[in-house]
mmCIF file with all atom_site columns, N, CA and C in Angstrom:
data_model
loop_
_atom_site.group_PDB
_atom_site.id
_atom_site.type_symbol
_atom_site.label_atom_id
_atom_site.label_alt_id
_atom_site.label_comp_id
_atom_site.label_asym_id
_atom_site.label_entity_id
_atom_site.label_seq_id
_atom_site.pdbx_PDB_ins_code
_atom_site.Cartn_x
_atom_site.Cartn_y
_atom_site.Cartn_z
_atom_site.occupancy
_atom_site.B_iso_or_equiv
_atom_site.pdbx_formal_charge
_atom_site.auth_seq_id
_atom_site.auth_comp_id
_atom_site.auth_asym_id
_atom_site.auth_atom_id
_atom_site.pdbx_PDB_model_num
ATOM 1   N N  . PRO W 1 1  ? 298.611 3.538   50.385 1.00 0.00 ? 157 PRO W N  1
ATOM 2   C CA . PRO W 1 1  ? 299.260 2.026   50.394 1.00 0.00 ? 157 PRO W CA 1
ATOM 3   C C  . PRO W 1 1  ? 298.297 1.092   51.165 1.00 0.00 ? 157 PRO W C  1
ATOM 4   N N  . GLY W 1 2  ? 298.021 -0.008  50.641 1.00 0.00 ? 158 GLY W N  1
ATOM 5   C CA . GLY W 1 2  ? 297.285 -1.038  51.321 1.00 0.00 ? 158 GLY W CA 1
ATOM 6   C C  . GLY W 1 2  ? 295.880 -0.828  51.226 1.00 0.00 ? 158 GLY W C  1
ATOM 7   N N  . ALA W 1 3  ? 295.393 0.269   50.685 1.00 0.00 ? 159 ALA W N  1
ATOM 8   C CA . ALA W 1 3  ? 294.022 0.458   50.516 1.00 0.00 ? 159 ALA W CA 1
ATOM 9   C C  . ALA W 1 3  ? 293.492 -0.254  49.359 1.00 0.00 ? 159 ALA W C  1
ATOM 10  N N  . LYS W 1 4  ? 292.072 -0.530  49.441 1.00 0.00 ? 160 LYS W N  1
ATOM 11  C CA . LYS W 1 4  ? 291.319 -1.142  48.313 1.00 0.00 ? 160 LYS W CA 1
ATOM 12  C C  . LYS W 1 4  ? 291.469 -0.145  47.161 1.00 0.00 ? 160 LYS W C  1
ATOM 13  N N  . ALA W 1 5  ? 291.581 -0.683  46.033 1.00 0.00 ? 161 ALA W N  1
ATOM 14  C CA . ALA W 1 5  ? 291.510 0.282   44.773 1.00 0.00 ? 161 ALA W CA 1
ATOM 15  C C  . ALA W 1 5  ? 290.193 0.422   44.409 1.00 0.00 ? 161 ALA W C  1
ATOM 16  N N  . PRO W 1 6  ? 289.962 1.738   43.858 1.00 0.00 ? 162 PRO W N  1
ATOM 17  C CA . PRO W 1 6  ? 288.587 2.131   43.345 1.00 0.00 ? 162 PRO W CA 1
ATOM 18  C C  . PRO W 1 6  ? 288.393 1.418   41.980 1.00 0.00 ? 162 PRO W C  1
ATOM 19  N N  . LYS W 1 7  ? 286.992 1.174   41.833 1.00 0.00 ? 163 LYS W N  1
ATOM 20  C CA . LYS W 1 7  ? 286.744 0.538   40.586 1.00 0.00 ? 163 LYS W CA 1
ATOM 21  C C  . LYS W 1 7  ? 286.519 1.625   39.508 1.00 0.00 ? 163 LYS W C  1
ATOM 22  N N  . LEU W 1 8  ? 287.590 1.698   38.611 1.00 0.00 ? 164 LEU W N  1
ATOM 23  C CA . LEU W 1 8  ? 287.628 2.763   37.628 1.00 0.00 ? 164 LEU W CA 1
ATOM 24  C C  . LEU W 1 8  ? 286.939 2.459   36.269 1.00 0.00 ? 164 LEU W C  1
ATOM 25  N N  . VAL W 1 9  ? 286.834 1.191   36.125 1.00 0.00 ? 165 VAL W N  1
ATOM 26  C CA . VAL W 1 9  ? 286.283 0.709   34.720 1.00 0.00 ? 165 VAL W CA 1
ATOM 27  C C  . VAL W 1 9  ? 284.937 -0.110  35.105 1.00 0.00 ? 165 VAL W C  1
ATOM 28  N N  . THR W 1 10 ? 284.044 0.458   34.508 1.00 0.00 ? 166 THR W N  1
ATOM 29  C CA . THR W 1 10 ? 282.673 -0.174  34.896 1.00 0.00 ? 166 THR W CA 1
ATOM 30  C C  . THR W 1 10 ? 282.421 -1.305  33.933 1.00 0.00 ? 166 THR W C  1
ATOM 31  N N  . GLU W 1 11 ? 281.585 -2.156  34.192 1.00 0.00 ? 167 GLU W N  1
ATOM 32  C CA . GLU W 1 11 ? 281.005 -3.190  33.405 1.00 0.00 ? 167 GLU W CA 1
ATOM 33  C C  . GLU W 1 11 ? 280.454 -2.737  32.137 1.00 0.00 ? 167 GLU W C  1
ATOM 34  N N  . GLU W 1 12 ? 279.733 -1.671  32.044 1.00 0.00 ? 168 GLU W N  1
ATOM 35  C CA . GLU W 1 12 ? 279.268 -1.122  30.791 1.00 0.00 ? 168 GLU W CA 1
ATOM 36  C C  . GLU W 1 12 ? 280.439 -0.657  29.883 1.00 0.00 ? 168 GLU W C  1
ATOM 37  N N  . MET W 1 13 ? 281.508 -0.259  30.332 1.00 0.00 ? 169 MET W N  1
ATOM 38  C CA . MET W 1 13 ? 282.739 0.052   29.735 1.00 0.00 ? 169 MET W CA 1
ATOM 39  C C  . MET W 1 13 ? 283.341 -1.131  28.973 1.00 0.00 ? 169 MET W C  1
ATOM 40  N N  . ILE W 1 14 ? 283.419 -2.154  29.758 1.00 0.00 ? 170 ILE W N  1
ATOM 41  C CA . ILE W 1 14 ? 283.893 -3.422  29.375 1.00 0.00 ? 170 ILE W CA 1
ATOM 42  C C  . ILE W 1 14 ? 282.997 -3.983  28.214 1.00 0.00 ? 170 ILE W C  1
ATOM 43  N N  . LYS W 1 15 ? 281.764 -3.968  28.394 1.00 0.00 ? 171 LYS W N  1
ATOM 44  C CA . LYS W 1 15 ? 280.763 -4.419  27.391 1.00 0.00 ? 171 LYS W CA 1
ATOM 45  C C  . LYS W 1 15 ? 280.819 -3.735  26.089 1.00 0.00 ? 171 LYS W C  1
ATOM 46  N N  . SER W 1 16 ? 281.384 -2.492  26.082 1.00 0.00 ? 172 SER W N  1
ATOM 47  C CA . SER W 1 16 ? 281.259 -1.558  24.953 1.00 0.00 ? 172 SER W CA 1
ATOM 48  C C  . SER W 1 16 ? 282.553 -1.746  24.216 1.00 0.00 ? 172 SER W C  1
ATOM 49  N N  . MET W 1 17 ? 283.578 -2.607  24.697 1.00 0.00 ? 173 MET W N  1
ATOM 50  C CA . MET W 1 17 ? 284.782 -2.886  24.029 1.00 0.00 ? 173 MET W CA 1
ATOM 51  C C  . MET W 1 17 ? 284.720 -3.946  22.752 1.00 0.00 ? 173 MET W C  1
ATOM 52  N N  . GLU W 1 18 ? 285.601 -3.759  21.880 1.00 0.00 ? 174 GLU W N  1
ATOM 53  C CA . GLU W 1 18 ? 285.560 -4.790  20.900 1.00 0.00 ? 174 GLU W CA 1
ATOM 54  C C  . GLU W 1 18 ? 285.797 -6.275  21.369 1.00 0.00 ? 174 GLU W C  1
ATOM 55  N N  . PRO W 1 19 ? 285.091 -7.157  20.834 1.00 0.00 ? 175 PRO W N  1
ATOM 56  C CA . PRO W 1 19 ? 285.332 -8.633  21.177 1.00 0.00 ? 175 PRO W CA 1
ATOM 57  C C  . PRO W 1 19 ? 286.936 -8.924  20.956 1.00 0.00 ? 175 PRO W C  1
ATOM 58  N N  . GLY W 1 20 ? 287.422 -9.680  21.936 1.00 0.00 ? 176 GLY W N  1
ATOM 59  C CA . GLY W 1 20 ? 288.758 -9.986  21.876 1.00 0.00 ? 176 GLY W CA 1
ATOM 60  C C  . GLY W 1 20 ? 289.773 -8.988  22.479 1.00 0.00 ? 176 GLY W C  1
ATOM 61  N N  . SER W 1 21 ? 289.185 -7.792  22.835 1.00 0.00 ? 177 SER W N  1
ATOM 62  C CA . SER W 1 21 ? 290.082 -6.873  23.484 1.00 0.00 ? 177 SER W CA 1
ATOM 63  C C  . SER W 1 21 ? 290.615 -7.487  24.721 1.00 0.00 ? 177 SER W C  1
ATOM 64  N N  . VAL W 1 22 ? 291.720 -6.923  25.279 1.00 0.00 ? 178 VAL W N  1
ATOM 65  C CA . VAL W 1 22 ? 292.441 -7.347  26.550 1.00 0.00 ? 178 VAL W CA 1
ATOM 66  C C  . VAL W 1 22 ? 292.574 -6.247  27.530 1.00 0.00 ? 178 VAL W C  1
ATOM 67  N N  . VAL W 1 23 ? 292.227 -6.599  28.709 1.00 0.00 ? 179 VAL W N  1
ATOM 68  C CA . VAL W 1 23 ? 292.549 -5.701  29.751 1.00 0.00 ? 179 VAL W CA 1
ATOM 69  C C  . VAL W 1 23 ? 293.389 -6.340  30.794 1.00 0.00 ? 179 VAL W C  1
ATOM 70  N N  . VAL W 1 24 ? 294.290 -5.536  31.451 1.00 0.00 ? 180 VAL W N  1
ATOM 71  C CA . VAL W 1 24 ? 295.308 -5.984  32.528 1.00 0.00 ? 180 VAL W CA 1
ATOM 72  C C  . VAL W 1 24 ? 294.909 -5.150  33.757 1.00 0.00 ? 180 VAL W C  1
ATOM 73  N N  . ASP W 1 25 ? 294.590 -6.002  34.669 1.00 0.00 ? 181 ASP W N  1
ATOM 74  C CA . ASP W 1 25 ? 294.242 -5.470  36.000 1.00 0.00 ? 181 ASP W CA 1
ATOM 75  C C  . ASP W 1 25 ? 295.454 -5.355  36.885 1.00 0.00 ? 181 ASP W C  1
ATOM 76  N N  . ILE W 1 26 ? 296.122 -4.154  36.680 1.00 0.00 ? 182 ILE W N  1
ATOM 77  C CA . ILE W 1 26 ? 297.480 -3.951  37.460 1.00 0.00 ? 182 ILE W CA 1
ATOM 78  C C  . ILE W 1 26 ? 297.185 -3.691  38.860 1.00 0.00 ? 182 ILE W C  1
ATOM 79  N N  . ALA W 1 27 ? 295.973 -3.499  39.389 1.00 0.00 ? 183 ALA W N  1
ATOM 80  C CA . ALA W 1 27 ? 295.786 -3.409  40.815 1.00 0.00 ? 183 ALA W CA 1
ATOM 81  C C  . ALA W 1 27 ? 294.965 -4.455  41.396 1.00 0.00 ? 183 ALA W C  1
ATOM 82  N N  . ILE W 1 28 ? 295.154 -5.688  40.882 1.00 0.00 ? 184 ILE W N  1
ATOM 83  C CA . ILE W 1 28 ? 294.482 -6.866  41.443 1.00 0.00 ? 184 ILE W CA 1
ATOM 84  C C  . ILE W 1 28 ? 294.980 -7.142  42.920 1.00 0.00 ? 184 ILE W C  1
ATOM 85  N N  . ASP W 1 29 ? 296.026 -6.797  43.107 1.00 0.00 ? 185 ASP W N  1
ATOM 86  C CA . ASP W 1 29 ? 296.636 -7.101  44.530 1.00 0.00 ? 185 ASP W CA 1
ATOM 87  C C  . ASP W 1 29 ? 295.750 -6.228  45.609 1.00 0.00 ? 185 ASP W C  1
ATOM 88  N N  . GLN W 1 30 ? 295.161 -5.148  45.161 1.00 0.00 ? 186 GLN W N  1
ATOM 89  C CA . GLN W 1 30 ? 294.214 -4.232  45.919 1.00 0.00 ? 186 GLN W CA 1
ATOM 90  C C  . GLN W 1 30 ? 292.860 -4.277  45.713 1.00 0.00 ? 186 GLN W C  1
ATOM 91  N N  . GLY W 1 31 ? 292.487 -5.546  45.007 1.00 0.00 ? 187 GLY W N  1
ATOM 92  C CA . GLY W 1 31 ? 291.060 -5.788  44.785 1.00 0.00 ? 187 GLY W CA 1
ATOM 93  C C  . GLY W 1 31 ? 290.682 -5.633  43.436 1.00 0.00 ? 187 GLY W C  1
ATOM 94  N N  . GLY W 1 32 ? 291.445 -4.943  42.458 1.00 0.00 ? 188 GLY W N  1
ATOM 95  C CA . GLY W 1 32 ? 291.196 -4.665  41.147 1.00 0.00 ? 188 GLY W CA 1
ATOM 96  C C  . GLY W 1 32 ? 290.395 -3.467  40.817 1.00 0.00 ? 188 GLY W C  1
ATOM 97  N N  . ILE W 1 33 ? 290.664 -2.956  39.523 1.00 0.00 ? 189 ILE W N  1
ATOM 98  C CA . ILE W 1 33 ? 290.025 -1.659  39.177 1.00 0.00 ? 189 ILE W CA 1
ATOM 99  C C  . ILE W 1 33 ? 288.863 -1.866  38.161 1.00 0.00 ? 189 ILE W C  1
ATOM 100 N N  . PHE W 1 34 ? 288.654 -3.152  37.775 1.00 0.00 ? 190 PHE W N  1
ATOM 101 C CA . PHE W 1 34 ? 287.572 -3.381  36.939 1.00 0.00 ? 190 PHE W CA 1
ATOM 102 C C  . PHE W 1 34 ? 286.446 -3.894  37.681 1.00 0.00 ? 190 PHE W C  1
ATOM 103 N N  . GLU W 1 35 ? 285.188 -3.432  37.334 1.00 0.00 ? 191 GLU W N  1
ATOM 104 C CA . GLU W 1 35 ? 284.015 -4.166  37.960 1.00 0.00 ? 191 GLU W CA 1
ATOM 105 C C  . GLU W 1 35 ? 283.844 -5.616  37.602 1.00 0.00 ? 191 GLU W C  1
ATOM 106 N N  . THR W 1 36 ? 284.442 -5.875  36.351 1.00 0.00 ? 192 THR W N  1
ATOM 107 C CA . THR W 1 36 ? 284.421 -7.312  35.961 1.00 0.00 ? 192 THR W CA 1
ATOM 108 C C  . THR W 1 36 ? 285.430 -8.247  36.309 1.00 0.00 ? 192 THR W C  1
ATOM 109 N N  . THR W 1 37 ? 286.243 -7.810  36.999 1.00 0.00 ? 193 THR W N  1
ATOM 110 C CA . THR W 1 37 ? 287.370 -8.651  37.675 1.00 0.00 ? 193 THR W CA 1
ATOM 111 C C  . THR W 1 37 ? 286.696 -9.303  38.795 1.00 0.00 ? 193 THR W C  1
ATOM 112 N N  . ASP W 1 38 ? 286.498 -10.724 38.705 1.00 0.00 ? 194 ASP W N  1
ATOM 113 C CA . ASP W 1 38 ? 285.799 -11.454 39.640 1.00 0.00 ? 194 ASP W CA 1
ATOM 114 C C  . ASP W 1 38 ? 286.643 -12.550 40.284 1.00 0.00 ? 194 ASP W C  1
ATOM 115 N N  . ARG W 1 39 ? 287.939 -12.618 39.902 1.00 0.00 ? 195 ARG W N  1
ATOM 116 C CA . ARG W 1 39 ? 288.884 -13.632 40.375 1.00 0.00 ? 195 ARG W CA 1
ATOM 117 C C  . ARG W 1 39 ? 290.431 -13.022 40.171 1.00 0.00 ? 195 ARG W C  1
ATOM 118 N N  . ILE W 1 40 ? 291.219 -13.742 40.895 1.00 0.00 ? 196 ILE W N  1
ATOM 119 C CA . ILE W 1 40 ? 292.737 -13.435 40.778 1.00 0.00 ? 196 ILE W CA 1
ATOM 120 C C  . ILE W 1 40 ? 293.095 -14.713 39.885 1.00 0.00 ? 196 ILE W C  1
ATOM 121 N N  . THR W 1 41 ? 293.841 -14.436 38.887 1.00 0.00 ? 197 THR W N  1
ATOM 122 C CA . THR W 1 41 ? 294.451 -15.609 38.031 1.00 0.00 ? 197 THR W CA 1
ATOM 123 C C  . THR W 1 41 ? 295.729 -15.817 38.360 1.00 0.00 ? 197 THR W C  1
ATOM 124 N N  . THR W 1 42 ? 296.539 -16.825 37.802 1.00 0.00 ? 198 THR W N  1
ATOM 125 C CA . THR W 1 42 ? 297.790 -17.211 38.035 1.00 0.00 ? 198 THR W CA 1
ATOM 126 C C  . THR W 1 42 ? 298.519 -17.216 36.882 1.00 0.00 ? 198 THR W C  1
ATOM 127 N N  . HIS W 1 43 ? 299.937 -17.389 36.981 1.00 0.00 ? 199 HIS W N  1
ATOM 128 C CA . HIS W 1 43 ? 300.925 -17.374 36.002 1.00 0.00 ? 199 HIS W CA 1
ATOM 129 C C  . HIS W 1 43 ? 300.678 -18.480 35.028 1.00 0.00 ? 199 HIS W C  1
ATOM 130 N N  . ASP W 1 44 ? 300.119 -19.717 35.567 1.00 0.00 ? 200 ASP W N  1
ATOM 131 C CA . ASP W 1 44 ? 299.789 -20.942 34.834 1.00 0.00 ? 200 ASP W CA 1
ATOM 132 C C  . ASP W 1 44 ? 298.466 -20.750 33.996 1.00 0.00 ? 200 ASP W C  1
ATOM 133 N N  . ASN W 1 45 ? 297.566 -19.976 34.545 1.00 0.00 ? 201 ASN W N  1
ATOM 134 C CA . ASN W 1 45 ? 296.304 -19.844 33.899 1.00 0.00 ? 201 ASN W CA 1
ATOM 135 C C  . ASN W 1 45 ? 295.944 -18.414 34.084 1.00 0.00 ? 201 ASN W C  1
ATOM 136 N N  . PRO W 1 46 ? 296.534 -17.526 33.187 1.00 0.00 ? 202 PRO W N  1
ATOM 137 C CA . PRO W 1 46 ? 296.614 -16.078 33.423 1.00 0.00 ? 202 PRO W CA 1
ATOM 138 C C  . PRO W 1 46 ? 295.301 -15.213 33.063 1.00 0.00 ? 202 PRO W C  1
ATOM 139 N N  . THR W 1 47 ? 294.496 -15.784 32.089 1.00 0.00 ? 203 THR W N  1
ATOM 140 C CA . THR W 1 47 ? 293.465 -14.987 31.691 1.00 0.00 ? 203 THR W CA 1
ATOM 141 C C  . THR W 1 47 ? 292.005 -15.747 31.834 1.00 0.00 ? 203 THR W C  1
ATOM 142 N N  . TYR W 1 48 ? 290.914 -15.028 31.645 1.00 0.00 ? 204 TYR W N  1
ATOM 143 C CA . TYR W 1 48 ? 289.613 -15.510 31.591 1.00 0.00 ? 204 TYR W CA 1
ATOM 144 C C  . TYR W 1 48 ? 288.864 -14.509 30.693 1.00 0.00 ? 204 TYR W C  1
ATOM 145 N N  . GLU W 1 49 ? 287.643 -14.895 30.125 1.00 0.00 ? 205 GLU W N  1
ATOM 146 C CA . GLU W 1 49 ? 286.970 -14.046 29.303 1.00 0.00 ? 205 GLU W CA 1
ATOM 147 C C  . GLU W 1 49 ? 285.652 -13.626 29.943 1.00 0.00 ? 205 GLU W C  1
ATOM 148 N N  . LYS W 1 50 ? 285.380 -12.322 29.795 1.00 0.00 ? 206 LYS W N  1
ATOM 149 C CA . LYS W 1 50 ? 283.949 -12.068 30.329 1.00 0.00 ? 206 LYS W CA 1
ATOM 150 C C  . LYS W 1 50 ? 283.479 -10.899 29.356 1.00 0.00 ? 206 LYS W C  1
ATOM 151 N N  . HIS W 1 51 ? 282.360 -11.136 28.916 1.00 0.00 ? 207 HIS W N  1
ATOM 152 C CA . HIS W 1 51 ? 281.773 -10.079 27.781 1.00 0.00 ? 207 HIS W CA 1
ATOM 153 C C  . HIS W 1 51 ? 282.565 -10.051 26.644 1.00 0.00 ? 207 HIS W C  1
ATOM 154 N N  . GLY W 1 52 ? 283.168 -11.143 26.209 1.00 0.00 ? 208 GLY W N  1
ATOM 155 C CA . GLY W 1 52 ? 284.178 -11.169 24.856 1.00 0.00 ? 208 GLY W CA 1
ATOM 156 C C  . GLY W 1 52 ? 285.337 -10.416 25.289 1.00 0.00 ? 208 GLY W C  1
ATOM 157 N N  . VAL W 1 53 ? 285.618 -9.980  26.375 1.00 0.00 ? 209 VAL W N  1
ATOM 158 C CA . VAL W 1 53 ? 286.899 -9.312  26.695 1.00 0.00 ? 209 VAL W CA 1
ATOM 159 C C  . VAL W 1 53 ? 287.923 -10.197 27.476 1.00 0.00 ? 209 VAL W C  1
ATOM 160 N N  . VAL W 1 54 ? 289.107 -10.314 27.157 1.00 0.00 ? 210 VAL W N  1
ATOM 161 C CA . VAL W 1 54 ? 290.096 -11.218 27.765 1.00 0.00 ? 210 VAL W CA 1
ATOM 162 C C  . VAL W 1 54 ? 290.653 -10.427 29.075 1.00 0.00 ? 210 VAL W C  1
ATOM 163 N N  . HIS W 1 55 ? 290.456 -10.951 30.262 1.00 0.00 ? 211 HIS W N  1
ATOM 164 C CA . HIS W 1 55 ? 290.825 -10.243 31.418 1.00 0.00 ? 211 HIS W CA 1
ATOM 165 C C  . HIS W 1 55 ? 292.094 -10.982 32.001 1.00 0.00 ? 211 HIS W C  1
ATOM 166 N N  . TYR W 1 56 ? 293.266 -10.109 32.264 1.00 0.00 ? 212 TYR W N  1
ATOM 167 C CA . TYR W 1 56 ? 294.460 -10.647 32.912 1.00 0.00 ? 212 TYR W CA 1
ATOM 168 C C  . TYR W 1 56 ? 294.560 -9.963  34.228 1.00 0.00 ? 212 TYR W C  1
ATOM 169 N N  . ALA W 1 57 ? 294.595 -10.961 35.321 1.00 0.00 ? 213 ALA W N  1
ATOM 170 C CA . ALA W 1 57 ? 294.444 -10.413 36.719 1.00 0.00 ? 213 ALA W CA 1
ATOM 171 C C  . ALA W 1 57 ? 295.397 -11.269 37.637 1.00 0.00 ? 213 ALA W C  1
ATOM 172 N N  . VAL W 1 58 ? 296.641 -11.298 37.113 1.00 0.00 ? 214 VAL W N  1
ATOM 173 C CA . VAL W 1 58 ? 297.663 -12.138 37.972 1.00 0.00 ? 214 VAL W CA 1
ATOM 174 C C  . VAL W 1 58 ? 298.193 -11.224 39.040 1.00 0.00 ? 214 VAL W C  1
ATOM 175 N N  . ALA W 1 59 ? 298.094 -11.631 40.211 1.00 0.00 ? 215 ALA W N  1
ATOM 176 C CA . ALA W 1 59 ? 298.581 -10.920 41.361 1.00 0.00 ? 215 ALA W CA 1
ATOM 177 C C  . ALA W 1 59 ? 300.245 -11.153 41.314 1.00 0.00 ? 215 ALA W C  1
ATOM 178 N N  . ASN W 1 60 ? 300.885 -10.018 41.974 1.00 0.00 ? 216 ASN W N  1
ATOM 179 C CA . ASN W 1 60 ? 302.251 -9.987  41.882 1.00 0.00 ? 216 ASN W CA 1
ATOM 180 C C  . ASN W 1 60 ? 302.960 -10.255 40.596 1.00 0.00 ? 216 ASN W C  1
ATOM 181 N N  . MET W 1 61 ? 302.530 -9.514  39.630 1.00 0.00 ? 217 MET W N  1
ATOM 182 C CA . MET W 1 61 ? 302.940 -9.694  38.183 1.00 0.00 ? 217 MET W CA 1
ATOM 183 C C  . MET W 1 61 ? 304.413 -9.687  38.066 1.00 0.00 ? 217 MET W C  1
ATOM 184 N N  . PRO W 1 62 ? 305.287 -8.870  38.794 1.00 0.00 ? 218 PRO W N  1
ATOM 185 C CA . PRO W 1 62 ? 306.641 -8.983  38.710 1.00 0.00 ? 218 PRO W CA 1
ATOM 186 C C  . PRO W 1 62 ? 307.259 -10.228 39.195 1.00 0.00 ? 218 PRO W C  1
ATOM 187 N N  . GLY W 1 63 ? 306.574 -11.248 39.729 1.00 0.00 ? 219 GLY W N  1
ATOM 188 C CA . GLY W 1 63 ? 306.946 -12.425 40.105 1.00 0.00 ? 219 GLY W CA 1
ATOM 189 C C  . GLY W 1 63 ? 307.144 -13.352 39.040 1.00 0.00 ? 219 GLY W C  1
ATOM 190 N N  . ALA W 1 64 ? 306.619 -13.054 37.799 1.00 0.00 ? 220 ALA W N  1
ATOM 191 C CA . ALA W 1 64 ? 306.883 -13.847 36.682 1.00 0.00 ? 220 ALA W CA 1
ATOM 192 C C  . ALA W 1 64 ? 308.281 -13.699 36.149 1.00 0.00 ? 220 ALA W C  1
ATOM 193 N N  . VAL W 1 65 ? 308.903 -12.567 36.384 1.00 0.00 ? 221 VAL W N  1
ATOM 194 C CA . VAL W 1 65 ? 310.259 -12.315 35.865 1.00 0.00 ? 221 VAL W CA 1
ATOM 195 C C  . VAL W 1 65 ? 311.107 -11.582 37.126 1.00 0.00 ? 221 VAL W C  1
ATOM 196 N N  . PRO W 1 66 ? 311.345 -12.353 38.103 1.00 0.00 ? 222 PRO W N  1
ATOM 197 C CA . PRO W 1 66 ? 311.864 -11.817 39.284 1.00 0.00 ? 222 PRO W CA 1
ATOM 198 C C  . PRO W 1 66 ? 313.219 -11.050 39.073 1.00 0.00 ? 222 PRO W C  1
ATOM 199 N N  . ARG W 1 67 ? 314.081 -11.557 38.304 1.00 0.00 ? 223 ARG W N  1
ATOM 200 C CA . ARG W 1 67 ? 315.415 -10.921 38.063 1.00 0.00 ? 223 ARG W CA 1
ATOM 201 C C  . ARG W 1 67 ? 315.232 -9.525  37.350 1.00 0.00 ? 223 ARG W C  1
ATOM 202 N N  . THR W 1 68 ? 314.480 -9.659  36.356 1.00 0.00 ? 224 THR W N  1
ATOM 203 C CA . THR W 1 68 ? 314.364 -8.511  35.418 1.00 0.00 ? 224 THR W CA 1
ATOM 204 C C  . THR W 1 68 ? 313.616 -7.379  36.383 1.00 0.00 ? 224 THR W C  1
ATOM 205 N N  . SER W 1 69 ? 312.633 -7.831  37.054 1.00 0.00 ? 225 SER W N  1
ATOM 206 C CA . SER W 1 69 ? 311.789 -6.853  37.976 1.00 0.00 ? 225 SER W CA 1
ATOM 207 C C  . SER W 1 69 ? 312.710 -6.146  38.932 1.00 0.00 ? 225 SER W C  1
ATOM 208 N N  . THR W 1 70 ? 313.576 -7.036  39.537 1.00 0.00 ? 226 THR W N  1
ATOM 209 C CA . THR W 1 70 ? 314.666 -6.472  40.578 1.00 0.00 ? 226 THR W CA 1
ATOM 210 C C  . THR W 1 70 ? 315.502 -5.437  39.927 1.00 0.00 ? 226 THR W C  1
ATOM 211 N N  . LEU W 1 71 ? 315.867 -5.693  38.722 1.00 0.00 ? 227 LEU W N  1
ATOM 212 C CA . LEU W 1 71 ? 316.858 -4.826  37.999 1.00 0.00 ? 227 LEU W CA 1
ATOM 213 C C  . LEU W 1 71 ? 316.094 -3.516  37.690 1.00 0.00 ? 227 LEU W C  1
ATOM 214 N N  . ALA W 1 72 ? 314.951 -3.728  37.086 1.00 0.00 ? 228 ALA W N  1
ATOM 215 C CA . ALA W 1 72 ? 314.078 -2.469  36.814 1.00 0.00 ? 228 ALA W CA 1
ATOM 216 C C  . ALA W 1 72 ? 313.691 -1.590  37.886 1.00 0.00 ? 228 ALA W C  1
ATOM 217 N N  . LEU W 1 73 ? 313.449 -2.224  39.033 1.00 0.00 ? 229 LEU W N  1
ATOM 218 C CA . LEU W 1 73 ? 312.831 -1.511  40.190 1.00 0.00 ? 229 LEU W CA 1
ATOM 219 C C  . LEU W 1 73 ? 314.106 -0.807  40.958 1.00 0.00 ? 229 LEU W C  1
ATOM 220 N N  . THR W 1 74 ? 315.317 -1.248  40.909 1.00 0.00 ? 230 THR W N  1
ATOM 221 C CA . THR W 1 74 ? 316.456 -0.769  41.526 1.00 0.00 ? 230 THR W CA 1
ATOM 222 C C  . THR W 1 74 ? 317.209 0.165   40.753 1.00 0.00 ? 230 THR W C  1
ATOM 223 N N  . ASN W 1 75 ? 316.936 0.237   39.443 1.00 0.00 ? 231 ASN W N  1
ATOM 224 C CA . ASN W 1 75 ? 317.597 1.193   38.508 1.00 0.00 ? 231 ASN W CA 1
ATOM 225 C C  . ASN W 1 75 ? 316.702 2.236   38.064 1.00 0.00 ? 231 ASN W C  1
ATOM 226 N N  . VAL W 1 76 ? 315.905 2.696   38.773 1.00 0.00 ? 232 VAL W N  1
ATOM 227 C CA . VAL W 1 76 ? 314.847 3.693   38.396 1.00 0.00 ? 232 VAL W CA 1
ATOM 228 C C  . VAL W 1 76 ? 315.257 5.050   38.146 1.00 0.00 ? 232 VAL W C  1
#
């Protein structure tokens, strides 16, 4: 907990993906798992494109749906 996330997806892996593919960096709060994640995005502007691949890197993703997140996390 609290440690920086390892980079599990290399830039070469991203480059090999089909144009228009989408990746979601679920570990952005810990620095991200993609070598190509170079910024944190927001709920207002959630994506950017790099090497033809759409990157979603919103920190605190559950914050977009707080009530639903609370219900889901308390009823595990």
